[in-house]
CSV table of C-alpha atoms in Angstrom, one decimal:
chain,number,residue,atom,x,y,z
A,1,MET,CA,44.2,28.9,60.7
A,2,GLU,CA,41.8,31.2,58.9
A,3,SER,CA,42.3,29.9,55.5
A,4,ARG,CA,40.6,26.6,57.0
A,5,PRO,CA,37.0,27.3,57.4
A,6,GLU,CA,37.4,28.2,53.2
A,7,ALA,CA,38.9,25.3,52.7
A,8,VAL,CA,36.7,23.3,54.5
A,9,VAL,CA,34.1,24.9,52.1
A,10,VAL,CA,36.5,23.8,49.1
A,11,VAL,CA,36.1,20.7,50.1
A,12,ARG,CA,32.7,20.7,51.0
A,13,THR,CA,31.7,22.2,47.4
A,14,SER,CA,34.2,20.2,45.8
A,15,LEU,CA,32.0,16.8,46.9
A,16,VAL,CA,28.8,18.2,46.5
A,17,THR,CA,29.9,18.9,42.8
A,18,LEU,CA,31.2,15.4,42.3
A,19,ALA,CA,27.8,14.1,44.3
A,20,LEU,CA,26.0,15.7,41.6
A,21,LEU,CA,28.1,14.7,38.5
A,22,ALA,CA,27.8,11.1,39.9
A,23,GLY,CA,23.7,11.4,40.4
A,24,ILE,CA,23.2,13.3,36.6
A,25,ALA,CA,25.8,10.5,34.7
A,26,SER,CA,23.7,7.7,37.1
A,27,GLY,CA,20.5,9.2,35.5
A,28,GLN,CA,22.0,9.1,31.8
A,29,PRO,CA,21.9,6.0,30.3
A,30,THR,CA,24.9,3.9,29.6
A,31,ASP,CA,26.3,3.2,26.3
A,32,ALA,CA,25.3,-0.3,27.1
A,33,GLU,CA,21.9,1.1,27.9
A,34,ILE,CA,21.7,2.9,24.0
A,35,ILE,CA,23.8,0.1,21.8
A,36,GLY,CA,23.9,-2.7,23.6
A,37,HIS,CA,20.8,-5.9,23.9
A,38,ASP,CA,17.7,-4.2,24.3
A,39,ALA,CA,14.8,-7.3,25.5
A,40,SER,CA,12.2,-5.6,25.6
A,41,TRP,CA,9.1,-5.0,24.6
A,42,ARG,CA,7.7,-1.9,23.8
A,43,VAL,CA,5.5,0.3,21.5
A,44,ASP,CA,8.1,2.4,18.6
A,45,ASP,CA,5.3,4.2,17.5
A,46,VAL,CA,1.7,4.6,16.4
A,47,GLU,CA,0.4,6.5,13.3
A,48,LEU,CA,-3.5,7.0,12.0
A,49,ARG,CA,-5.2,7.9,9.6
A,50,ALA,CA,-9.1,8.4,8.7
A,51,GLU,CA,-10.4,9.3,5.4
A,52,TYR,CA,-13.8,9.7,3.5
A,53,LEU,CA,-14.2,8.2,0.0
A,54,SER,CA,-17.2,9.7,-1.8
A,55,GLN,CA,-17.0,7.7,-5.1
A,56,ARG,CA,-20.0,8.5,-8.6
A,57,GLY,CA,-20.6,7.2,-11.5
A,58,HIS,CA,-22.2,4.1,-13.6
A,59,GLY,CA,-21.0,1.0,-14.7
A,60,TYR,CA,-23.3,-2.5,-16.3
A,61,GLN,CA,-22.8,-4.7,-13.6
A,62,SER,CA,-24.9,-2.4,-11.7
A,63,GLN,CA,-28.0,-3.1,-11.0
A,64,ASP,CA,-29.2,-0.1,-9.8
A,65,GLY,CA,-30.7,1.4,-13.2
A,66,PRO,CA,-32.2,0.8,-16.7
A,67,ILE,CA,-32.4,-3.1,-17.6
A,68,ALA,CA,-29.7,-2.5,-20.2
A,69,GLY,CA,-27.4,0.0,-17.4
A,70,PRO,CA,-25.7,1.4,-16.8
A,71,GLY,CA,-25.9,1.2,-12.9
A,72,SER,CA,-25.2,3.8,-9.7
A,73,GLU,CA,-21.9,3.1,-9.0
A,74,ALA,CA,-21.7,5.5,-6.1
A,75,MET,CA,-21.0,4.9,-2.3
A,76,GLY,CA,-19.3,6.4,0.6
A,77,VAL,CA,-17.0,4.7,2.5
A,78,PHE,CA,-15.1,6.1,5.7
A,79,GLU,CA,-12.3,4.8,6.7
A,80,PRO,CA,-10.2,4.6,9.4
A,81,TYR,CA,-6.4,3.1,9.7
A,82,ALA,CA,-4.4,2.6,12.5
A,83,LEU,CA,-0.6,1.7,12.1
A,84,VAL,CA,1.3,0.6,15.3
A,85,THR,CA,5.5,-0.8,15.4
A,86,VAL,CA,5.9,-3.0,17.6
A,87,HIS,CA,9.8,-3.8,19.4
A,88,GLN,CA,10.3,-7.0,20.5
A,89,ASN,CA,14.1,-6.8,20.8
A,90,ASP,CA,17.1,-5.3,18.8
A,91,LYS,CA,16.0,-8.0,16.1
A,92,ILE,CA,12.5,-8.7,16.0
A,93,THR,CA,9.7,-5.7,15.2
A,94,HIS,CA,6.4,-6.1,14.1
A,95,GLU,CA,4.2,-3.5,11.8
A,96,ILE,CA,0.4,-4.6,12.9
A,97,THR,CA,-1.7,-2.8,10.6
A,98,ALA,CA,-5.7,-2.6,11.3
A,99,PRO,CA,-7.9,-0.5,8.5
A,100,VAL,CA,-11.5,-0.3,9.1
A,101,ASP,CA,-13.9,0.0,6.1
A,102,ILE,CA,-17.8,1.2,6.9
A,103,ILE,CA,-19.3,1.1,3.8
A,104,SER,CA,-22.6,2.7,2.7
A,105,ALA,CA,-24.8,2.6,0.0
A,106,ALA,CA,-22.1,0.4,-2.7
A,107,SER,CA,-23.3,0.0,-5.5
A,108,PRO,CA,-27.4,-1.2,-4.8
A,109,ASP,CA,-28.2,-4.7,-6.5
A,110,ALA,CA,-29.9,-7.9,-6.4
A,111,VAL,CA,-27.2,-9.2,-3.4
A,112,ASP,CA,-29.6,-6.4,-0.9
A,113,ALA,CA,-32.6,-8.8,-1.8
A,114,THR,CA,-30.5,-11.3,0.9
A,115,THR,CA,-28.3,-9.5,2.0
A,116,GLN,CA,-26.9,-5.9,3.2
A,117,ALA,CA,-23.7,-6.4,1.5
A,118,SER,CA,-23.8,-3.9,-1.6
A,119,ARG,CA,-25.7,-1.7,0.9
A,120,ARG,CA,-24.5,-0.4,3.4
A,121,ASN,CA,-21.6,-2.8,4.8
A,122,GLU,CA,-17.8,-3.0,7.1
A,123,SER,CA,-15.1,-4.6,6.7
A,124,GLU,CA,-12.6,-5.7,8.8
A,125,ASP,CA,-8.5,-6.5,8.1
A,126,LEU,CA,-6.1,-7.0,11.0
A,127,GLU,CA,-1.7,-7.8,8.9
A,128,VAL,CA,1.1,-8.7,11.2
A,129,ARG,CA,4.2,-7.8,9.0
A,130,SER,CA,7.4,-9.0,10.9
A,131,THR,CA,11.2,-8.2,10.3
A,132,PHE,CA,13.6,-10.7,11.2
A,133,LYS,CA,17.5,-9.6,10.8
A,134,LEU,CA,18.9,-12.9,11.2
A,135,TRP,CA,22.3,-11.5,10.1
A,136,ASP,CA,23.9,-8.1,9.6
A,137,HIS,CA,23.0,-8.2,5.6
A,138,ASP,CA,19.5,-10.1,6.0
A,139,LEU,CA,17.0,-10.0,6.2
A,140,LEU,CA,13.0,-12.3,6.5
A,141,THR,CA,9.8,-10.6,6.8
A,142,THR,CA,7.1,-12.4,7.4
A,143,ARG,CA,3.5,-11.2,7.3
A,144,VAL,CA,-0.4,-12.9,8.5
A,145,GLY,CA,-3.6,-10.7,7.6
A,146,ALA,CA,-7.0,-11.7,8.0
A,147,HIS,CA,-10.4,-9.7,6.6
A,148,HIS,CA,-13.5,-9.9,7.1
A,149,GLU,CA,-17.2,-8.4,5.7
A,150,GLU,CA,-20.5,-9.9,5.7
A,151,PRO,CA,-20.4,-12.2,2.4
A,152,MET,CA,-16.5,-13.6,2.9
A,153,SER,CA,-14.0,-14.0,4.9
A,154,SER,CA,-10.1,-14.6,3.9
A,155,GLY,CA,-7.1,-15.5,5.6
A,156,SER,CA,-3.1,-14.5,4.1
A,157,ILE,CA,0.1,-15.5,5.4
A,158,GLY,CA,3.4,-15.1,3.1
A,159,ALA,CA,7.3,-15.0,4.1
A,160,GLY,CA,10.3,-13.2,2.7
A,161,TRP,CA,14.3,-12.8,2.4
A,162,ARG,CA,15.8,-9.5,1.9
A,163,HIS,CA,20.1,-9.7,1.0
A,164,SER,CA,21.7,-6.4,1.1
A,165,LEU,CA,25.2,-6.6,-1.1
A,166,ALA,CA,28.2,-4.0,-1.6
A,167,ASP,CA,28.0,-2.5,2.0
A,168,ASP,CA,24.2,-1.6,1.5
A,169,ASN,CA,24.4,0.4,-2.1
A,170,ALA,CA,22.1,-2.7,-3.8
A,171,THR,CA,19.5,-5.2,-2.1
A,172,ILE,CA,17.9,-8.5,-3.5
A,173,GLY,CA,14.8,-10.1,-2.3
A,174,ALA,CA,11.4,-12.6,-3.2
A,175,ASN,CA,8.7,-12.7,-1.4
A,176,ALA,CA,5.5,-15.2,-1.0
A,177,ASN,CA,2.2,-15.2,-0.4
A,178,ILE,CA,-0.8,-17.2,-0.5
A,179,THR,CA,-4.5,-15.7,0.3
A,180,ILE,CA,-7.5,-18.2,0.8
A,181,ASP,CA,-10.8,-16.2,0.1
A,182,GLY,CA,-14.3,-17.6,1.7
A,183,PHE,CA,-17.6,-16.8,0.8
A,184,ASP,CA,-21.7,-16.8,-0.1
A,185,ASP,CA,-22.2,-16.9,-3.8
A,186,HIS,CA,-25.2,-15.4,-5.0
A,187,ASP,CA,-26.7,-15.6,-8.7
A,188,HIS,CA,-27.5,-11.8,-10.4
A,189,TYR,CA,-30.7,-12.0,-9.0
A,190,GLY,CA,-29.5,-12.1,-5.2
A,191,ASP,CA,-30.0,-16.0,-4.7
A,192,TYR,CA,-27.7,-18.0,-2.8
A,193,LEU,CA,-25.7,-21.0,-4.3
A,194,GLY,CA,-23.9,-21.9,-0.9
A,195,LYS,CA,-20.6,-20.9,0.1
A,196,THR,CA,-17.4,-21.0,-2.4
A,197,ALA,CA,-14.5,-19.8,-2.2
A,198,ARG,CA,-10.7,-18.5,-4.1
A,199,GLU,CA,-7.2,-19.2,-3.9
A,200,THR,CA,-4.4,-16.6,-5.1
A,201,PHE,CA,-0.7,-17.7,-5.0
A,202,ASN,CA,1.4,-15.1,-5.0
A,203,LEU,CA,5.8,-14.2,-6.2
A,204,ASN,CA,7.7,-11.5,-6.4
A,205,LEU,CA,11.1,-10.4,-6.7
A,206,THR,CA,12.6,-7.2,-5.8
A,207,GLY,CA,15.4,-5.2,-6.0
A,208,SER,CA,17.1,-1.7,-5.5
A,209,GLN,CA,20.7,0.1,-6.5
A,210,LEU,CA,22.2,3.1,-5.6
A,211,LEU,CA,22.8,5.3,-8.0
A,212,SER,CA,24.6,7.9,-6.8
A,213,PRO,CA,24.3,10.2,-3.8
A,214,THR,CA,20.8,11.7,-3.9
A,215,THR,CA,19.7,9.2,-6.5
A,216,VAL,CA,18.3,5.4,-6.1
A,217,ILE,CA,16.4,3.0,-7.8
A,218,ASP,CA,14.4,0.0,-7.2
A,219,GLY,CA,11.6,-2.3,-9.1
A,220,GLY,CA,10.1,-5.8,-8.2
A,221,TYR,CA,8.3,-8.6,-10.4
A,222,GLY,CA,5.4,-10.1,-9.2
A,223,VAL,CA,3.3,-13.2,-11.1
A,224,THR,CA,-0.2,-14.3,-9.3
A,225,PHE,CA,-2.0,-17.5,-10.1
A,226,GLN,CA,-6.0,-17.4,-9.0
A,227,HIS,CA,-8.0,-20.8,-9.0
A,228,GLY,CA,-11.9,-20.9,-7.9
A,229,THR,CA,-14.5,-18.0,-8.0
A,230,LEU,CA,-13.2,-15.4,-9.5
A,231,ASP,CA,-16.1,-13.9,-10.1
A,232,THR,CA,-18.5,-11.6,-8.3
A,233,GLY,CA,-21.7,-13.4,-8.1
A,234,TRP,CA,-24.4,-10.9,-8.6
A,235,ASN,CA,-22.9,-8.7,-11.4
A,236,ALA,CA,-25.1,-8.6,-14.2
A,237,VAL,CA,-24.8,-8.9,-17.6
A,238,PRO,CA,-27.6,-6.8,-20.3
A,239,VAL,CA,-29.0,-9.1,-22.5
A,240,ALA,CA,-30.6,-7.2,-25.9
A,241,GLY,CA,-34.2,-7.2,-25.5
A,242,GLY,CA,-34.3,-6.6,-21.5
A,243,ALA,CA,-33.1,-9.5,-19.9
A,244,LEU,CA,-29.9,-9.6,-17.8
A,245,SER,CA,-27.2,-13.0,-17.5
A,246,ASN,CA,-25.1,-13.2,-14.9
A,247,GLU,CA,-21.0,-12.9,-14.8
A,248,ILE,CA,-18.9,-16.3,-16.4
A,249,LEU,CA,-15.3,-16.0,-15.4
A,250,PRO,CA,-12.2,-18.4,-16.1
A,251,SER,CA,-11.8,-20.1,-13.1
A,252,ASP,CA,-8.4,-19.8,-13.4
A,253,ARG,CA,-5.4,-16.3,-14.2
A,254,VAL,CA,-2.4,-15.6,-13.8
A,255,ARG,CA,-0.8,-12.3,-14.4
A,256,HIS,CA,2.3,-10.7,-14.3
A,257,ALA,CA,3.0,-7.4,-13.1
A,258,LEU,CA,6.6,-5.5,-13.0
A,259,SER,CA,7.5,-2.3,-11.7
A,260,VAL,CA,10.2,0.2,-11.1
A,261,ARG,CA,11.0,3.0,-9.5
A,262,LEU,CA,13.8,6.5,-10.0
A,263,ALA,CA,14.1,8.5,-7.0
A,264,GLN,CA,16.6,11.8,-6.7
A,265,HIS,CA,16.7,14.4,-4.5
A,266,VAL,CA,17.6,17.8,-5.2
A,267,PRO,CA,19.6,19.3,-1.9
A,268,ALA,CA,19.5,23.1,-3.4
A,269,THR,CA,16.5,23.4,-3.6
A,270,ARG,CA,15.5,20.6,-0.8
A,271,SER,CA,13.5,18.8,-3.0
A,272,THR,CA,12.5,14.8,-4.2
A,273,LEU,CA,11.4,13.5,-7.3
A,274,LYS,CA,9.9,10.2,-8.0
A,275,LEU,CA,9.0,9.1,-10.8
A,276,TRP,CA,7.5,5.3,-11.1
A,277,TYR,CA,6.0,2.5,-14.0
A,278,ARG,CA,4.2,-0.2,-14.0
A,279,ALA,CA,3.3,-3.1,-17.1
A,280,TYR,CA,0.9,-6.0,-16.5
A,281,LEU,CA,-0.5,-8.2,-18.5
A,282,ASP,CA,-2.5,-11.0,-17.3
A,283,ASP,CA,-4.5,-14.3,-19.2
A,284,PHE,CA,-7.7,-12.3,-19.0
A,285,GLY,CA,-6.3,-10.6,-22.1
A,286,ILE,CA,-5.7,-7.2,-20.0
A,287,GLN,CA,-2.6,-5.5,-20.9
A,288,ALA,CA,-2.0,-2.2,-18.5
A,289,HIS,CA,0.7,0.8,-18.4
A,290,SER,CA,0.9,2.9,-15.0
A,291,VAL,CA,3.2,6.1,-14.7
A,292,GLU,CA,3.2,8.3,-11.7
A,293,LEU,CA,5.8,11.3,-11.1
A,294,ALA,CA,5.5,12.4,-7.1
A,295,ALA,CA,7.1,16.3,-6.5
A,296,TYR,CA,8.7,16.6,-2.6
A,297,GLN,CA,9.0,20.2,-1.8
A,298,TYR,CA,10.4,20.8,1.8
A,299,VAL,CA,8.8,24.1,2.9
A,300,VAL,CA,10.9,24.8,6.3
A,301,PRO,CA,12.8,21.1,7.4
A,302,TRP,CA,10.1,20.0,9.2
A,303,LEU,CA,7.1,20.7,6.8
A,304,TYR,CA,6.8,19.3,3.2
A,305,VAL,CA,4.6,19.5,0.4
A,306,ARG,CA,3.6,16.5,-1.7
A,307,GLY,CA,2.2,16.9,-4.7
A,308,ALA,CA,1.5,13.5,-7.4
A,309,TYR,CA,0.1,12.6,-10.8
A,310,ARG,CA,-0.2,9.1,-12.0
A,311,TYR,CA,-1.9,7.9,-15.5
A,312,HIS,CA,-3.5,3.7,-15.6
A,313,HIS,CA,-4.2,2.9,-19.2
A,314,GLN,CA,-5.3,-0.6,-19.6
A,315,THR,CA,-7.0,-3.1,-22.9
A,316,GLY,CA,-10.3,-4.8,-21.4
A,317,ALA,CA,-11.2,-8.0,-20.6
A,318,ASP,CA,-11.1,-10.3,-23.8
A,319,PHE,CA,-14.5,-11.4,-23.0
A,320,PHE,CA,-15.6,-7.6,-21.7
A,321,THR,CA,-18.9,-6.6,-23.2
A,322,THR,CA,-21.7,-4.7,-21.7
A,323,GLN,CA,-24.5,-6.1,-24.2
A,324,LEU,CA,-24.8,-10.1,-25.3
A,325,PRO,CA,-27.1,-10.7,-27.8
A,326,MET,CA,-30.6,-11.7,-27.5
A,327,PHE,CA,-29.6,-15.6,-28.6
A,328,TYR,CA,-26.2,-16.1,-26.5
A,329,ASP,CA,-24.2,-19.1,-25.1
A,330,ASN,CA,-24.4,-18.9,-21.3
A,331,THR,CA,-21.3,-21.1,-21.4
A,332,ALA,CA,-19.4,-19.3,-23.1
A,333,LEU,CA,-17.0,-16.5,-20.5
A,334,HIS,CA,-18.9,-12.7,-20.1
A,335,THR,CA,-19.1,-10.1,-17.8
A,336,ALA,CA,-19.9,-6.3,-17.9
A,337,ASP,CA,-18.1,-5.5,-14.6
A,338,SER,CA,-16.6,-1.8,-15.3
A,339,ASP,CA,-13.5,-2.6,-13.2
A,340,LEU,CA,-12.2,-4.5,-16.3
A,341,ALA,CA,-13.4,-2.7,-19.2
A,342,PRO,CA,-10.8,-1.2,-21.5
A,343,PHE,CA,-10.3,2.6,-19.7
A,344,SER,CA,-8.1,5.0,-18.2
A,345,ALA,CA,-7.8,6.6,-15.3
A,346,ASN,CA,-6.1,9.9,-13.7
A,347,GLU,CA,-5.2,10.8,-10.6
A,348,TRP,CA,-4.0,14.0,-8.3
A,349,SER,CA,-3.3,14.2,-5.2
A,350,VAL,CA,-1.7,16.8,-3.3
A,351,GLN,CA,-0.7,16.2,0.6
A,352,VAL,CA,1.1,18.0,3.2
A,353,ALA,CA,3.3,16.2,5.9
A,354,MET,CA,5.3,17.1,9.2
A,355,VAL,CA,8.3,15.0,9.3
A,356,ARG,CA,8.6,13.4,13.2
A,357,GLY,CA,11.5,14.3,14.6
A,358,ARG,CA,12.5,17.2,13.2
A,359,THR,CA,9.8,19.1,14.5
A,360,PRO,CA,10.3,22.2,17.0
A,361,GLY,CA,9.3,21.9,20.5
A,362,SER,CA,6.9,19.8,22.5
A,363,LEU,CA,5.7,18.7,19.2
A,364,HIS,CA,9.2,17.7,17.9
A,365,ASP,CA,7.6,13.3,18.7
A,366,TRP,CA,4.6,14.5,16.8
A,367,SER,CA,3.4,13.9,13.5
A,368,PHE,CA,0.2,15.3,11.5
A,369,GLY,CA,-1.1,15.3,7.5
A,370,ALA,CA,-3.7,16.4,5.3
A,371,GLU,CA,-3.9,14.7,2.1
A,372,VAL,CA,-6.6,15.6,-1.5
A,373,LEU,CA,-6.6,12.8,-3.6
A,374,ARG,CA,-8.7,12.9,-7.0
A,375,TYR,CA,-9.3,10.4,-9.5
A,376,TRP,CA,-11.4,9.5,-13.0
A,377,ARG,CA,-11.9,6.8,-15.1
A,378,SER,CA,-12.8,7.2,-18.8
A,379,ASN,CA,-15.4,5.2,-18.8
A,380,ASP,CA,-17.3,7.2,-15.8
A,381,LEU,CA,-16.4,6.4,-12.5
A,382,GLN,CA,-15.0,9.4,-10.0
A,383,ILE,CA,-13.4,9.2,-6.6
A,384,THR,CA,-12.4,12.5,-4.2
A,385,VAL,CA,-10.6,11.5,-0.9
A,386,VAL,CA,-9.8,13.7,2.0
A,387,SER,CA,-7.6,11.7,4.3
A,388,LEU,CA,-6.1,14.0,7.6
A,389,THR,CA,-3.2,11.4,10.0
A,390,VAL,CA,-1.7,12.1,13.2
A,391,GLY,CA,1.2,9.9,14.4
A,392,ARG,CA,3.5,10.0,17.1
A,393,ARG,CA,6.7,8.5,17.9
A,394,MET,CA,6.4,6.7,21.6
B,1,MET,CA,6.7,-2.5,-24.7
B,2,PHE,CA,6.9,-5.3,-21.2
B,3,ARG,CA,10.3,-6.6,-23.2
B,4,VAL,CA,11.5,-3.2,-23.4
B,5,VAL,CA,10.9,-2.7,-19.6
B,6,VAL,CA,12.8,-5.8,-18.8
B,7,VAL,CA,15.2,-5.3,-20.4
B,8,GLY,CA,15.7,-2.1,-20.5
B,9,SER,CA,15.6,-2.3,-16.2
B,10,VAL,CA,18.5,-5.4,-16.3
B,11,VAL,CA,21.0,-2.5,-18.5
B,12,LEU,CA,20.4,-0.3,-16.0
B,13,ALA,CA,21.3,-2.4,-12.7
B,14,LEU,CA,23.6,-3.6,-14.6
B,15,THR,CA,25.8,-0.5,-15.9
B,16,SER,CA,24.9,1.3,-12.7
B,17,CYS,CA,26.3,-0.1,-10.1
B,18,ALA,CA,28.5,3.1,-8.2
B,19,ILE,CA,29.7,2.4,-4.6
B,20,VAL,CA,28.4,5.1,-2.5
B,21,PRO,CA,30.2,5.0,0.9
B,22,ARG,CA,27.9,5.7,3.7
B,23,ASN,CA,29.7,8.8,4.6
B,24,ARG,CA,27.5,10.3,1.7
B,25,ARG,CA,24.1,8.6,2.1
B,26,GLU,CA,22.9,11.2,4.1
B,27,HIS,CA,21.0,12.9,1.1
B,28,LEU,CA,19.1,9.2,0.2
B,29,ALA,CA,18.5,9.2,4.3
B,30,ASP,CA,16.3,12.1,4.0
B,31,PRO,CA,12.5,11.0,4.8
B,32,THR,CA,11.2,11.9,1.3
B,33,MET,CA,13.5,10.0,-0.5
B,34,GLN,CA,12.3,6.4,1.1
B,35,PRO,CA,10.5,3.6,-0.6
B,36,ASN,CA,7.7,3.4,1.8
B,37,GLU,CA,8.0,7.0,3.3
B,38,ASP,CA,4.3,6.7,4.9
B,39,VAL,CA,2.7,3.5,4.9
B,40,LEU,CA,-0.8,4.1,4.9
B,41,ARG,CA,-1.1,6.6,2.7
B,42,ASP,CA,0.7,4.0,0.2
B,43,ARG,CA,-1.5,1.6,1.5
B,44,ALA,CA,-5.0,3.6,1.1
B,45,HIS,CA,-4.0,4.5,-2.5
B,46,ALA,CA,-2.9,0.9,-3.1
B,47,LYS,CA,-7.0,-0.3,-1.9
B,48,ILE,CA,-8.1,2.9,-4.3
B,49,HIS,CA,-6.7,0.7,-7.4
B,50,THR,CA,-6.7,-2.8,-6.2
B,51,ALA,CA,-10.7,-2.3,-6.1
B,52,ARG,CA,-11.2,-0.5,-9.2
B,53,GLU,CA,-8.4,-1.5,-11.7
B,54,GLY,CA,-8.5,-4.9,-13.1
B,55,ALA,CA,-4.9,-5.0,-13.9
B,56,ALA,CA,-4.0,-3.8,-10.4
B,57,GLY,CA,-2.2,-6.1,-7.4
B,58,GLY,CA,0.6,-9.0,-8.0
B,59,ASP,CA,3.3,-6.2,-7.8
B,60,GLY,CA,5.0,-6.8,-4.6
B,61,GLU,CA,1.9,-7.0,-2.6
B,62,PRO,CA,-0.1,-10.0,-2.5
B,63,ALA,CA,-3.2,-10.2,-4.9
B,64,GLY,CA,-6.6,-11.1,-3.1
B,65,GLY,CA,-9.2,-10.9,-0.9
B,66,GLY,CA,-11.9,-8.3,-1.4
B,67,CYS,CA,-14.9,-8.1,-3.9
B,68,GLY,CA,-14.5,-10.8,-7.3
B,69,CYS,CA,-12.3,-10.4,-10.2
B,70,SER,CA,-10.9,-7.4,-9.9
B,71,ASN,CA,-8.3,-8.7,-6.9
């Protein structure tokens, strides 16, 4: 009889334990909740980036200087970005990007007579990229974007498809985009000439291939056709004798770009190397080659340092000049835009980044990063960019 | 040079189709190996080049918007 109370205690304790275990179990997600159908909308990830860009240099298209140029291209840009990843269901996700530019003293020139566009300006963008998982090996992507700044507004739409092959060892894809810009037309005196527009059609073919358990290669080819008012109306072209002419560009442009990238991970040193090359040509007469080498080195499993160097060389447009003769044909193509000049550009950047999901402790779902970038061109343009990023997985 | 790159890319693609089984892709899944491991950084860099280099744009991304012929 003395054992009865003990048996009761054991039974009670067992029941309580079972009840507690059942309670705990009911609080855990079921398999269906983990891998089953999920039709709910939610924000998966939020990332913010704030950067400040300082530019110094001179270009012959700018009137902020002597008549014969070159004029100043100095400006400062504060640019916050936001990227929000939204999960709609287990087949559809959306990436919403919203960069905002706040630009001060961007190449002051004739346009300041009628607008503030080159003295102080703000521009806003909104882009939504959506991914639809059609079948196990096929993705459909769409993009819708809008841009606004004082002299112009633009809208763009695009769609793409990507197919994976050989158990995801390779992918092939294609996408097409259309952009329409509508903007105020000005001449190089700043006089308003009315509304004008340009259209851009773009087709890209992409592919990737796993080469080994630590190596992957990817690349793409893109062709772009532009039509309409391609010139920047207020850009000036110096004329011998001290006068200025307006810029005259073709109304059509066809551009080709081919790029390839090789990525190699080195497990022994916890490093990654990426080598990227791009070739470009267009019917303005510009040919260009760009190459970038980026190296990633983990300091600890949740923190890496990225260093990159990029070199770019381009020939100039056939009709680029820094000075027209005193008696020139004002129907012939000509531009003094330093972006269309022959030049070489160098760029280096250093970034420190924390890997979300690997960060220890209470920062597990957070990431932080910082980057410094320096860009300089052989035709007198220098840029320094400093940026900070913060992200959180929701 | 353009032709060399095209031919080289095709040859490389045709001769290097190794099959890497899923259980050997641990290193390929590392965040630094992803083609777009930092979307905002890549977009910011692309914007720097698109606005300043007449030869930028048109490779995998829509060209257009922004100012003038450089886009």
